[in-house]
Each structure stands twice: as C-alpha cells, then as structure tokens.
Amino acid sequence: MVDPLTLNSHNLRLFCLCYFPDSQIALQPDVLWQYDRRTVARLFLALISGRTLPTSAAHGKREQLLAWLPDRLAELDSLDFLPTAVLHDVYMHCSYADLTEKHRIKRSLNDLIRRSLLAGDFKDIAVGDNRGQTATDAPEVQGPPKKPVMLVVLEWFTSQHSVYRTHSRALAALRGRFTVHAVGLTSAVDTVSRQVFDVFHEVDTASALQEAWAIAGKLRPDVVLYAGIGMFPFTIYLS
C-alpha cells in the first residue's frame, strides 16, 4: 500500500476491522483484493451498505466500490463467508449513490446468490398451469377454467405502512382475475392487510426463504409478483 501504511496478510483483518466509511486512508481495492478477496469482499459490502453516507469521504468510497465491485463478485463462489445480514442493504441503498451504473451491483449479487442456492438444496420451480379442467366426453358440460394463481411476495405490508396504502387496492382488485396467494413474514403484516388476499401464508424470519420456496413449489403459480425487493433478505434470495 502507501507509506506510512504497511499492509500485509498478517494485519489485513485488523485493517478491515478498523476501516470505516469516513477513514481518510485512500481505498485501494485492487491491492486489497490480492491479499484475501473473501475478507475484503466483506469490508467492501459493509462500506456500501450504509443508508446514509453524508460525508464526502464515505460517499466517495461507495461511488468507487459500486463501479469496481460488480465485476469482481463473479470471482466468488459462495455466500457462506459474506455478511448476508446486510446484503439487502447493499441491494437497496445503492440507489442513493450518484453513479450512473449504481444498480449494476444488483445483477452481480443476483448472479452470486443464484449460483450459491443452486449449489445447495434449491432449484428452479417450473412454471405451473393452474387453469386446467377435467376432460369429459361432453365438452359442453365442462365448467369454466379455473382462475390462474398469483403469488404475491410481501415485505413490509402492515396496514400502517406506506406500501399498504399505495398497493392494497390494486392487489385486492387482482382477485377478480386471479386466485391471489401472498407470502410474508409474520411480523410484517397484520390482520387488516391479510384480508387483501384470498390466502395468506406466513413464514418465520429464521426460515423464510425455505418456507416461501416450499410454498411456491407447492402452488406452482402462474404469476409471481414482488410487492418490493430489498427490505428483507429472503425476498432477494427468492427472486
């Protein structure tokens, strides 16, 4: 690195622990990446994740990393060592940057998450066709086709939340054309907001991804609608 800072493989983790968005030491991502990409990937994602970076030093680091990091994430092969608790903050708060390509990191995160999930116990869910009807020898007595099934993936959707105020009427209107299921965290909905849907499936925070994926696999919906992506980790993973 630069004088007077001497960085090596022995003190890299201490450097990352002590390095903050406002640090006045110039960030040199190419050099840091050569030492231990897993360790510095954690640092870089943490530096990007902040909702508010009001100083020029902190803002500049986020701009620098949003331009540099997306291509490097392709060199990683797992989520296991990353700060998964703040990945959704990276996904959401990159919107506050000035960089023209500030959203490019979302594509890289999506690709890394997908590769990691497919390497584990998850797989793609085939698109269903829930509009079928039982065939008979007398087509004229067949009933009308069933409504297609829609699965709405929720983040915050309590009756006091802005998303409920802006989306609830439109989502309720979809019941005229679809059988509307919704899935969301138990703590993120309430009795009023559940009534918007034909069926509401609650999932626990600790196992939200596994439960939501199992529900989608059972329903095989014709349409999946995300009411938002970025507030909770499981919605990013599920998407």
PDB file of C-alpha atoms in Angstrom:
ATOM      1  CA  MET A   1       0.000   0.000   0.000  1.00  0.00           C
ATOM      2  CA  VAL A   2       1.126   3.563   0.505  1.00  0.00           C
ATOM      3  CA  ASP A   3       3.537   4.971   3.046  1.00  0.00           C
ATOM      4  CA  PRO A   4       3.140   5.260   6.038  1.00  0.00           C
ATOM      5  CA  LEU A   5       0.642   2.374   5.997  1.00  0.00           C
ATOM      6  CA  THR A   6       2.187  -1.063   5.731  1.00  0.00           C
ATOM      7  CA  LEU A   7      -0.365  -3.747   4.974  1.00  0.00           C
ATOM      8  CA  ASN A   8       0.294  -7.453   4.751  1.00  0.00           C
ATOM      9  CA  SER A   9      -1.541 -10.744   5.086  1.00  0.00           C
ATOM     10  CA  HIS A  10      -0.983 -10.729   8.851  1.00  0.00           C
ATOM     11  CA  ASN A  11      -2.717  -7.448   9.630  1.00  0.00           C
ATOM     12  CA  LEU A  12      -5.316  -7.323   6.851  1.00  0.00           C
ATOM     13  CA  ARG A  13      -8.206  -8.358   9.076  1.00  0.00           C
ATOM     14  CA  LEU A  14      -7.266  -5.791  11.692  1.00  0.00           C
ATOM     15  CA  PHE A  15      -7.179  -3.161   8.953  1.00  0.00           C
ATOM     16  CA  CYS A  16     -10.655  -4.164   7.765  1.00  0.00           C
ATOM     17  CA  LEU A  17     -11.989  -4.092  11.316  1.00  0.00           C
ATOM     18  CA  CYS A  18     -10.671  -0.570  11.876  1.00  0.00           C
ATOM     19  CA  TYR A  19     -11.566   0.843   8.454  1.00  0.00           C
ATOM     20  CA  PHE A  20     -14.719   2.959   8.369  1.00  0.00           C
ATOM     21  CA  PRO A  21     -16.543   4.856   5.618  1.00  0.00           C
ATOM     22  CA  ASP A  22     -15.051   8.109   6.926  1.00  0.00           C
ATOM     23  CA  SER A  23     -11.481   6.781   7.091  1.00  0.00           C
ATOM     24  CA  GLN A  24      -9.032   9.145   5.436  1.00  0.00           C
ATOM     25  CA  ILE A  25      -6.777   6.362   4.148  1.00  0.00           C
ATOM     26  CA  ALA A  26      -7.311   6.027   0.408  1.00  0.00           C
ATOM     27  CA  LEU A  27      -9.126   2.843  -0.541  1.00  0.00           C
ATOM     28  CA  GLN A  28      -7.140   0.705  -2.980  1.00  0.00           C
ATOM     29  CA  PRO A  29      -9.453  -2.209  -3.807  1.00  0.00           C
ATOM     30  CA  ASP A  30      -7.190  -3.867  -6.398  1.00  0.00           C
ATOM     31  CA  VAL A  31      -4.340  -4.157  -3.907  1.00  0.00           C
ATOM     32  CA  LEU A  32      -6.564  -5.349  -1.061  1.00  0.00           C
ATOM     33  CA  TRP A  33      -8.231  -7.948  -3.294  1.00  0.00           C
ATOM     34  CA  GLN A  34      -4.866  -9.585  -3.955  1.00  0.00           C
ATOM     35  CA  TYR A  35      -4.335 -10.357  -0.270  1.00  0.00           C
ATOM     36  CA  ASP A  36      -7.630 -12.038   0.628  1.00  0.00           C
ATOM     37  CA  ARG A  37     -10.662 -11.439  -1.556  1.00  0.00           C
ATOM     38  CA  ARG A  38     -13.052 -13.070   0.879  1.00  0.00           C
ATOM     39  CA  THR A  39     -12.060 -10.801   3.735  1.00  0.00           C
ATOM     40  CA  VAL A  40     -12.069  -7.597   1.723  1.00  0.00           C
ATOM     41  CA  ALA A  41     -15.346  -8.527  -0.005  1.00  0.00           C
ATOM     42  CA  ARG A  42     -16.931  -8.386   3.442  1.00  0.00           C
ATOM     43  CA  LEU A  43     -15.383  -4.972   4.033  1.00  0.00           C
ATOM     44  CA  PHE A  44     -16.475  -3.601   0.665  1.00  0.00           C
ATOM     45  CA  LEU A  45     -20.083  -4.750   1.044  1.00  0.00           C
ATOM     46  CA  ALA A  46     -20.221  -3.255   4.529  1.00  0.00           C
ATOM     47  CA  LEU A  47     -18.911   0.074   3.201  1.00  0.00           C
ATOM     48  CA  ILE A  48     -21.600   0.151   0.504  1.00  0.00           C
ATOM     49  CA  SER A  49     -24.466  -0.930   2.749  1.00  0.00           C
ATOM     50  CA  GLY A  50     -24.990   2.247   4.756  1.00  0.00           C
ATOM     51  CA  ARG A  51     -28.277   4.035   4.197  1.00  0.00           C
ATOM     52  CA  THR A  52     -26.805   7.456   4.913  1.00  0.00           C
ATOM     53  CA  LEU A  53     -23.218   8.318   3.993  1.00  0.00           C
ATOM     54  CA  PRO A  54     -23.255  12.097   4.428  1.00  0.00           C
ATOM     55  CA  THR A  55     -19.528  12.867   4.276  1.00  0.00           C
ATOM     56  CA  SER A  56     -17.620  13.247   1.038  1.00  0.00           C
ATOM     57  CA  ALA A  57     -15.155  10.529   2.111  1.00  0.00           C
ATOM     58  CA  ALA A  58     -17.879   7.966   2.789  1.00  0.00           C
ATOM     59  CA  HIS A  59     -19.874   8.869  -0.307  1.00  0.00           C
ATOM     60  CA  GLY A  60     -16.758   8.684  -2.460  1.00  0.00           C
ATOM     61  CA  LYS A  61     -15.922   5.191  -1.238  1.00  0.00           C
ATOM     62  CA  ARG A  62     -19.387   3.954  -2.138  1.00  0.00           C
ATOM     63  CA  GLU A  63     -19.138   5.501  -5.593  1.00  0.00           C
ATOM     64  CA  GLN A  64     -15.720   3.896  -6.082  1.00  0.00           C
ATOM     65  CA  LEU A  65     -16.841   0.454  -4.947  1.00  0.00           C
ATOM     66  CA  LEU A  66     -20.103   0.465  -6.896  1.00  0.00           C
ATOM     67  CA  ALA A  67     -18.020   0.958 -10.027  1.00  0.00           C
ATOM     68  CA  TRP A  68     -15.337  -1.576  -9.087  1.00  0.00           C
ATOM     69  CA  LEU A  69     -17.007  -4.423  -7.178  1.00  0.00           C
ATOM     70  CA  PRO A  70     -19.737  -5.778  -9.527  1.00  0.00           C
ATOM     71  CA  ASP A  71     -17.277  -7.465 -11.894  1.00  0.00           C
ATOM     72  CA  ARG A  72     -15.250  -8.909  -9.006  1.00  0.00           C
ATOM     73  CA  LEU A  73     -18.224 -10.611  -7.394  1.00  0.00           C
ATOM     74  CA  ALA A  74     -18.154 -13.081 -10.286  1.00  0.00           C
ATOM     75  CA  GLU A  75     -14.854 -14.348  -8.863  1.00  0.00           C
ATOM     76  CA  LEU A  76     -16.572 -15.505  -5.664  1.00  0.00           C
ATOM     77  CA  ASP A  77     -18.210 -18.910  -5.452  1.00  0.00           C
ATOM     78  CA  SER A  78     -20.266 -18.792  -2.275  1.00  0.00           C
ATOM     79  CA  LEU A  79     -22.305 -16.633   0.068  1.00  0.00           C
ATOM     80  CA  ASP A  80     -21.145 -18.506   3.143  1.00  0.00           C
ATOM     81  CA  PHE A  81     -18.456 -16.019   4.139  1.00  0.00           C
ATOM     82  CA  LEU A  82     -20.287 -12.817   3.190  1.00  0.00           C
ATOM     83  CA  PRO A  83     -22.244 -10.538   5.565  1.00  0.00           C
ATOM     84  CA  THR A  84     -25.608 -11.874   4.411  1.00  0.00           C
ATOM     85  CA  ALA A  85     -27.415  -9.838   7.058  1.00  0.00           C
ATOM     86  CA  VAL A  86     -26.615  -6.638   5.133  1.00  0.00           C
ATOM     87  CA  LEU A  87     -26.749  -7.837   1.519  1.00  0.00           C
ATOM     88  CA  HIS A  88     -30.266  -6.455   1.213  1.00  0.00           C
ATOM     89  CA  ASP A  89     -28.934  -3.094   2.435  1.00  0.00           C
ATOM     90  CA  VAL A  90     -26.384  -3.116  -0.387  1.00  0.00           C
ATOM     91  CA  TYR A  91     -29.183  -4.005  -2.799  1.00  0.00           C
ATOM     92  CA  MET A  92     -31.427  -1.203  -1.598  1.00  0.00           C
ATOM     93  CA  HIS A  93     -29.096   1.593  -0.543  1.00  0.00           C
ATOM     94  CA  CYS A  94     -27.058   1.631  -3.752  1.00  0.00           C
ATOM     95  CA  SER A  95     -29.977   3.695  -5.044  1.00  0.00           C
ATOM     96  CA  TYR A  96     -28.670   6.645  -3.019  1.00  0.00           C
ATOM     97  CA  ALA A  97     -25.423   6.798  -4.991  1.00  0.00           C
ATOM     98  CA  ASP A  98     -24.775   9.220  -7.856  1.00  0.00           C
ATOM     99  CA  LEU A  99     -23.036   6.749 -10.162  1.00  0.00           C
ATOM    100  CA  THR A 100     -24.883   6.216 -13.432  1.00  0.00           C
ATOM    101  CA  GLU A 101     -24.463   2.437 -13.173  1.00  0.00           C
ATOM    102  CA  LYS A 102     -25.175   2.304  -9.450  1.00  0.00           C
ATOM    103  CA  HIS A 103     -27.701  -0.529  -9.861  1.00  0.00           C
ATOM    104  CA  ARG A 104     -25.273  -2.840 -11.667  1.00  0.00           C
ATOM    105  CA  ILE A 105     -24.256  -4.454  -8.394  1.00  0.00           C
ATOM    106  CA  LYS A 106     -27.775  -5.895  -8.092  1.00  0.00           C
ATOM    107  CA  ARG A 107     -27.194  -8.054 -11.161  1.00  0.00           C
ATOM    108  CA  SER A 108     -23.909  -9.308  -9.709  1.00  0.00           C
ATOM    109  CA  LEU A 109     -25.499 -10.071  -6.343  1.00  0.00           C
ATOM    110  CA  ASN A 110     -28.387 -11.864  -8.038  1.00  0.00           C
ATOM    111  CA  ASP A 111     -25.961 -13.999 -10.013  1.00  0.00           C
ATOM    112  CA  LEU A 112     -23.885 -14.873  -6.938  1.00  0.00           C
ATOM    113  CA  ILE A 113     -26.975 -15.677  -4.872  1.00  0.00           C
ATOM    114  CA  ARG A 114     -28.416 -17.842  -7.633  1.00  0.00           C
ATOM    115  CA  ARG A 115     -25.181 -19.799  -8.075  1.00  0.00           C
ATOM    116  CA  SER A 116     -24.930 -20.347  -4.341  1.00  0.00           C
ATOM    117  CA  LEU A 117     -28.526 -21.518  -3.967  1.00  0.00           C
ATOM    118  CA  LEU A 118     -28.350 -23.889  -6.932  1.00  0.00           C
ATOM    119  CA  ALA A 119     -25.156 -25.367  -5.496  1.00  0.00           C
ATOM    120  CA  GLY A 120     -27.114 -26.157  -2.335  1.00  0.00           C
ATOM    121  CA  ASP A 121     -30.571 -27.606  -1.804  1.00  0.00           C
ATOM    122  CA  PHE A 122     -32.543 -25.220  -4.009  1.00  0.00           C
ATOM    123  CA  LYS A 123     -33.603 -25.489  -7.633  1.00  0.00           C
ATOM    124  CA  ASP A 124     -35.766 -23.581 -10.081  1.00  0.00           C
ATOM    125  CA  ILE A 125     -39.508 -24.113  -9.801  1.00  0.00           C
ATOM    126  CA  ALA A 126     -41.250 -24.971 -13.049  1.00  0.00           C
ATOM    127  CA  VAL A 127     -43.977 -22.602 -14.154  1.00  0.00           C
ATOM    128  CA  GLY A 128     -47.381 -24.071 -13.426  1.00  0.00           C
ATOM    129  CA  ASP A 129     -50.653 -24.079 -15.331  1.00  0.00           C
ATOM    130  CA  ASN A 130     -53.417 -23.892 -12.766  1.00  0.00           C
ATOM    131  CA  ARG A 131     -56.192 -23.161 -15.224  1.00  0.00           C
ATOM    132  CA  GLY A 132     -56.798 -26.736 -16.353  1.00  0.00           C
ATOM    133  CA  GLN A 133     -60.124 -28.521 -16.090  1.00  0.00           C
ATOM    134  CA  THR A 134     -61.086 -32.158 -16.010  1.00  0.00           C
ATOM    135  CA  ALA A 135     -61.710 -33.522 -19.500  1.00  0.00           C
ATOM    136  CA  THR A 136     -65.027 -35.237 -20.250  1.00  0.00           C
ATOM    137  CA  ASP A 137     -66.641 -36.836 -23.263  1.00  0.00           C
ATOM    138  CA  ALA A 138     -69.088 -33.942 -23.397  1.00  0.00           C
ATOM    139  CA  PRO A 139     -67.152 -30.680 -23.735  1.00  0.00           C
ATOM    140  CA  GLU A 140     -70.348 -28.669 -23.487  1.00  0.00           C
ATOM    141  CA  VAL A 141     -70.798 -29.679 -19.844  1.00  0.00           C
ATOM    142  CA  GLN A 142     -67.305 -28.753 -18.780  1.00  0.00           C
ATOM    143  CA  GLY A 143     -67.102 -25.947 -16.284  1.00  0.00           C
ATOM    144  CA  PRO A 144     -65.235 -22.708 -16.847  1.00  0.00           C
ATOM    145  CA  PRO A 145     -61.473 -22.844 -16.473  1.00  0.00           C
ATOM    146  CA  LYS A 146     -60.068 -22.084 -13.057  1.00  0.00           C
ATOM    147  CA  LYS A 147     -58.570 -18.730 -12.307  1.00  0.00           C
ATOM    148  CA  PRO A 148     -54.802 -18.595 -12.730  1.00  0.00           C
ATOM    149  CA  VAL A 149     -52.875 -18.482  -9.476  1.00  0.00           C
ATOM    150  CA  MET A 150     -50.806 -15.467  -8.460  1.00  0.00           C
ATOM    151  CA  LEU A 151     -48.286 -15.487  -5.624  1.00  0.00           C
ATOM    152  CA  VAL A 152     -47.506 -12.076  -4.129  1.00  0.00           C
ATOM    153  CA  VAL A 153     -44.238 -11.864  -2.193  1.00  0.00           C
ATOM    154  CA  LEU A 154     -44.504  -9.244   0.532  1.00  0.00           C
ATOM    155  CA  GLU A 155     -42.019  -7.240   2.531  1.00  0.00           C
ATOM    156  CA  TRP A 156     -43.467  -4.640   4.929  1.00  0.00           C
ATOM    157  CA  PHE A 157     -47.237  -4.710   4.479  1.00  0.00           C
ATOM    158  CA  THR A 158     -48.888  -3.702   7.737  1.00  0.00           C
ATOM    159  CA  SER A 159     -51.970  -1.527   7.388  1.00  0.00           C
ATOM    160  CA  GLN A 160     -49.953   1.444   8.702  1.00  0.00           C
ATOM    161  CA  HIS A 161     -47.162   1.093   6.163  1.00  0.00           C
ATOM    162  CA  SER A 162     -46.872   3.176   3.002  1.00  0.00           C
ATOM    163  CA  VAL A 163     -46.678   0.062   0.800  1.00  0.00           C
ATOM    164  CA  TYR A 164     -50.118  -0.973   2.032  1.00  0.00           C
ATOM    165  CA  ARG A 165     -51.507   2.476   1.302  1.00  0.00           C
ATOM    166  CA  THR A 166     -50.109   2.514  -2.241  1.00  0.00           C
ATOM    167  CA  HIS A 167     -50.624  -1.134  -3.234  1.00  0.00           C
ATOM    168  CA  SER A 168     -53.537  -2.665  -1.313  1.00  0.00           C
ATOM    169  CA  ARG A 169     -56.371  -1.636  -3.646  1.00  0.00           C
ATOM    170  CA  ALA A 170     -54.543  -2.782  -6.762  1.00  0.00           C
ATOM    171  CA  LEU A 171     -53.651  -6.115  -5.155  1.00  0.00           C
ATOM    172  CA  ALA A 172     -57.218  -6.644  -3.958  1.00  0.00           C
ATOM    173  CA  ALA A 173     -58.518  -5.917  -7.468  1.00  0.00           C
ATOM    174  CA  LEU A 174     -56.378  -8.750  -8.845  1.00  0.00           C
ATOM    175  CA  ARG A 175     -58.683 -11.218  -7.107  1.00  0.00           C
ATOM    176  CA  GLY A 176     -61.185 -10.619  -9.878  1.00  0.00           C
ATOM    177  CA  ARG A 177     -58.861 -12.356 -12.346  1.00  0.00           C
ATOM    178  CA  PHE A 178     -56.577 -14.480 -10.150  1.00  0.00           C
ATOM    179  CA  THR A 179     -56.644 -16.608  -7.065  1.00  0.00           C
ATOM    180  CA  VAL A 180     -54.237 -14.453  -5.097  1.00  0.00           C
ATOM    181  CA  HIS A 181     -51.931 -16.039  -2.544  1.00  0.00           C
ATOM    182  CA  ALA A 182     -49.439 -13.961  -0.573  1.00  0.00           C
ATOM    183  CA  VAL A 183     -46.397 -14.918   1.458  1.00  0.00           C
ATOM    184  CA  GLY A 184     -44.739 -12.708   4.039  1.00  0.00           C
ATOM    185  CA  LEU A 185     -43.097 -12.539   7.433  1.00  0.00           C
ATOM    186  CA  THR A 186     -45.440 -12.909  10.386  1.00  0.00           C
ATOM    187  CA  SER A 187     -44.176  -9.639  11.859  1.00  0.00           C
ATOM    188  CA  ALA A 188     -44.533  -7.668   8.613  1.00  0.00           C
ATOM    189  CA  VAL A 189     -48.310  -7.990   8.139  1.00  0.00           C
ATOM    190  CA  ASP A 190     -51.354  -7.553  10.341  1.00  0.00           C
ATOM    191  CA  THR A 191     -54.962  -8.693  10.485  1.00  0.00           C
ATOM    192  CA  VAL A 192     -56.167  -5.897   8.211  1.00  0.00           C
ATOM    193  CA  SER A 193     -53.541  -6.340   5.500  1.00  0.00           C
ATOM    194  CA  ARG A 194     -54.044 -10.112   5.323  1.00  0.00           C
ATOM    195  CA  GLN A 195     -57.604  -9.546   4.130  1.00  0.00           C
ATOM    196  CA  VAL A 196     -56.317  -8.159   0.821  1.00  0.00           C
ATOM    197  CA  PHE A 197     -55.560 -11.700  -0.395  1.00  0.00           C
ATOM    198  CA  ASP A 198     -57.505 -14.897  -0.945  1.00  0.00           C
ATOM    199  CA  VAL A 199     -54.892 -16.812   1.035  1.00  0.00           C
ATOM    200  CA  PHE A 200     -52.032 -15.536   3.174  1.00  0.00           C
ATOM    201  CA  HIS A 201     -49.064 -17.764   4.052  1.00  0.00           C
ATOM    202  CA  GLU A 202     -46.977 -16.561   6.987  1.00  0.00           C
ATOM    203  CA  VAL A 203     -43.321 -17.523   7.269  1.00  0.00           C
ATOM    204  CA  ASP A 204     -40.845 -17.238  10.109  1.00  0.00           C
ATOM    205  CA  THR A 205     -37.909 -14.865   9.817  1.00  0.00           C
ATOM    206  CA  ALA A 206     -35.316 -17.548  10.513  1.00  0.00           C
ATOM    207  CA  SER A 207     -36.615 -19.910   7.811  1.00  0.00           C
ATOM    208  CA  ALA A 208     -38.405 -17.501   5.475  1.00  0.00           C
ATOM    209  CA  LEU A 209     -36.561 -18.495   2.298  1.00  0.00           C
ATOM    210  CA  GLN A 210     -37.014 -22.226   2.793  1.00  0.00           C
ATOM    211  CA  GLU A 211     -40.693 -21.865   3.689  1.00  0.00           C
ATOM    212  CA  ALA A 212     -41.514 -19.433   0.879  1.00  0.00           C
ATOM    213  CA  TRP A 213     -39.699 -21.611  -1.673  1.00  0.00           C
ATOM    214  CA  ALA A 214     -41.662 -24.663  -0.497  1.00  0.00           C
ATOM    215  CA  ILE A 215     -44.943 -22.744  -0.784  1.00  0.00           C
ATOM    216  CA  ALA A 216     -44.091 -21.613  -4.314  1.00  0.00           C
ATOM    217  CA  GLY A 217     -43.150 -25.178  -5.235  1.00  0.00           C
ATOM    218  CA  LYS A 218     -46.493 -26.468  -4.000  1.00  0.00           C
ATOM    219  CA  LEU A 219     -48.570 -23.729  -5.631  1.00  0.00           C
ATOM    220  CA  ARG A 220     -46.602 -23.509  -8.891  1.00  0.00           C
ATOM    221  CA  PRO A 221     -48.163 -20.091  -9.532  1.00  0.00           C
ATOM    222  CA  ASP A 222     -48.833 -18.758 -12.997  1.00  0.00           C
ATOM    223  CA  VAL A 223     -47.591 -15.332 -11.915  1.00  0.00           C
ATOM    224  CA  VAL A 224     -45.256 -14.209  -9.132  1.00  0.00           C
ATOM    225  CA  LEU A 225     -45.497 -10.555  -8.113  1.00  0.00           C
ATOM    226  CA  TYR A 226     -42.979  -8.942  -5.787  1.00  0.00           C
ATOM    227  CA  ALA A 227     -44.541  -6.038  -3.906  1.00  0.00           C
ATOM    228  CA  GLY A 228     -40.971  -4.931  -3.216  1.00  0.00           C
ATOM    229  CA  ILE A 229     -37.433  -6.274  -3.235  1.00  0.00           C
ATOM    230  CA  GLY A 230     -34.712  -5.017  -0.931  1.00  0.00           C
ATOM    231  CA  MET A 231     -36.199  -4.572   2.525  1.00  0.00           C
ATOM    232  CA  PHE A 232     -35.672  -8.189   3.622  1.00  0.00           C
ATOM    233  CA  PRO A 233     -33.004 -10.753   2.682  1.00  0.00           C
ATOM    234  CA  PHE A 234     -35.448 -13.533   1.812  1.00  0.00           C
ATOM    235  CA  THR A 235     -37.154 -11.572  -0.966  1.00  0.00           C
ATOM    236  CA  ILE A 236     -33.843 -11.033  -2.756  1.00  0.00           C
ATOM    237  CA  TYR A 237     -32.945 -14.703  -2.429  1.00  0.00           C
ATOM    238  CA  LEU A 238     -36.386 -15.855  -3.566  1.00  0.00           C
ATOM    239  CA  SER A 239     -36.344 -13.598  -6.613  1.00  0.00           C
TER     240      SER A 239
END
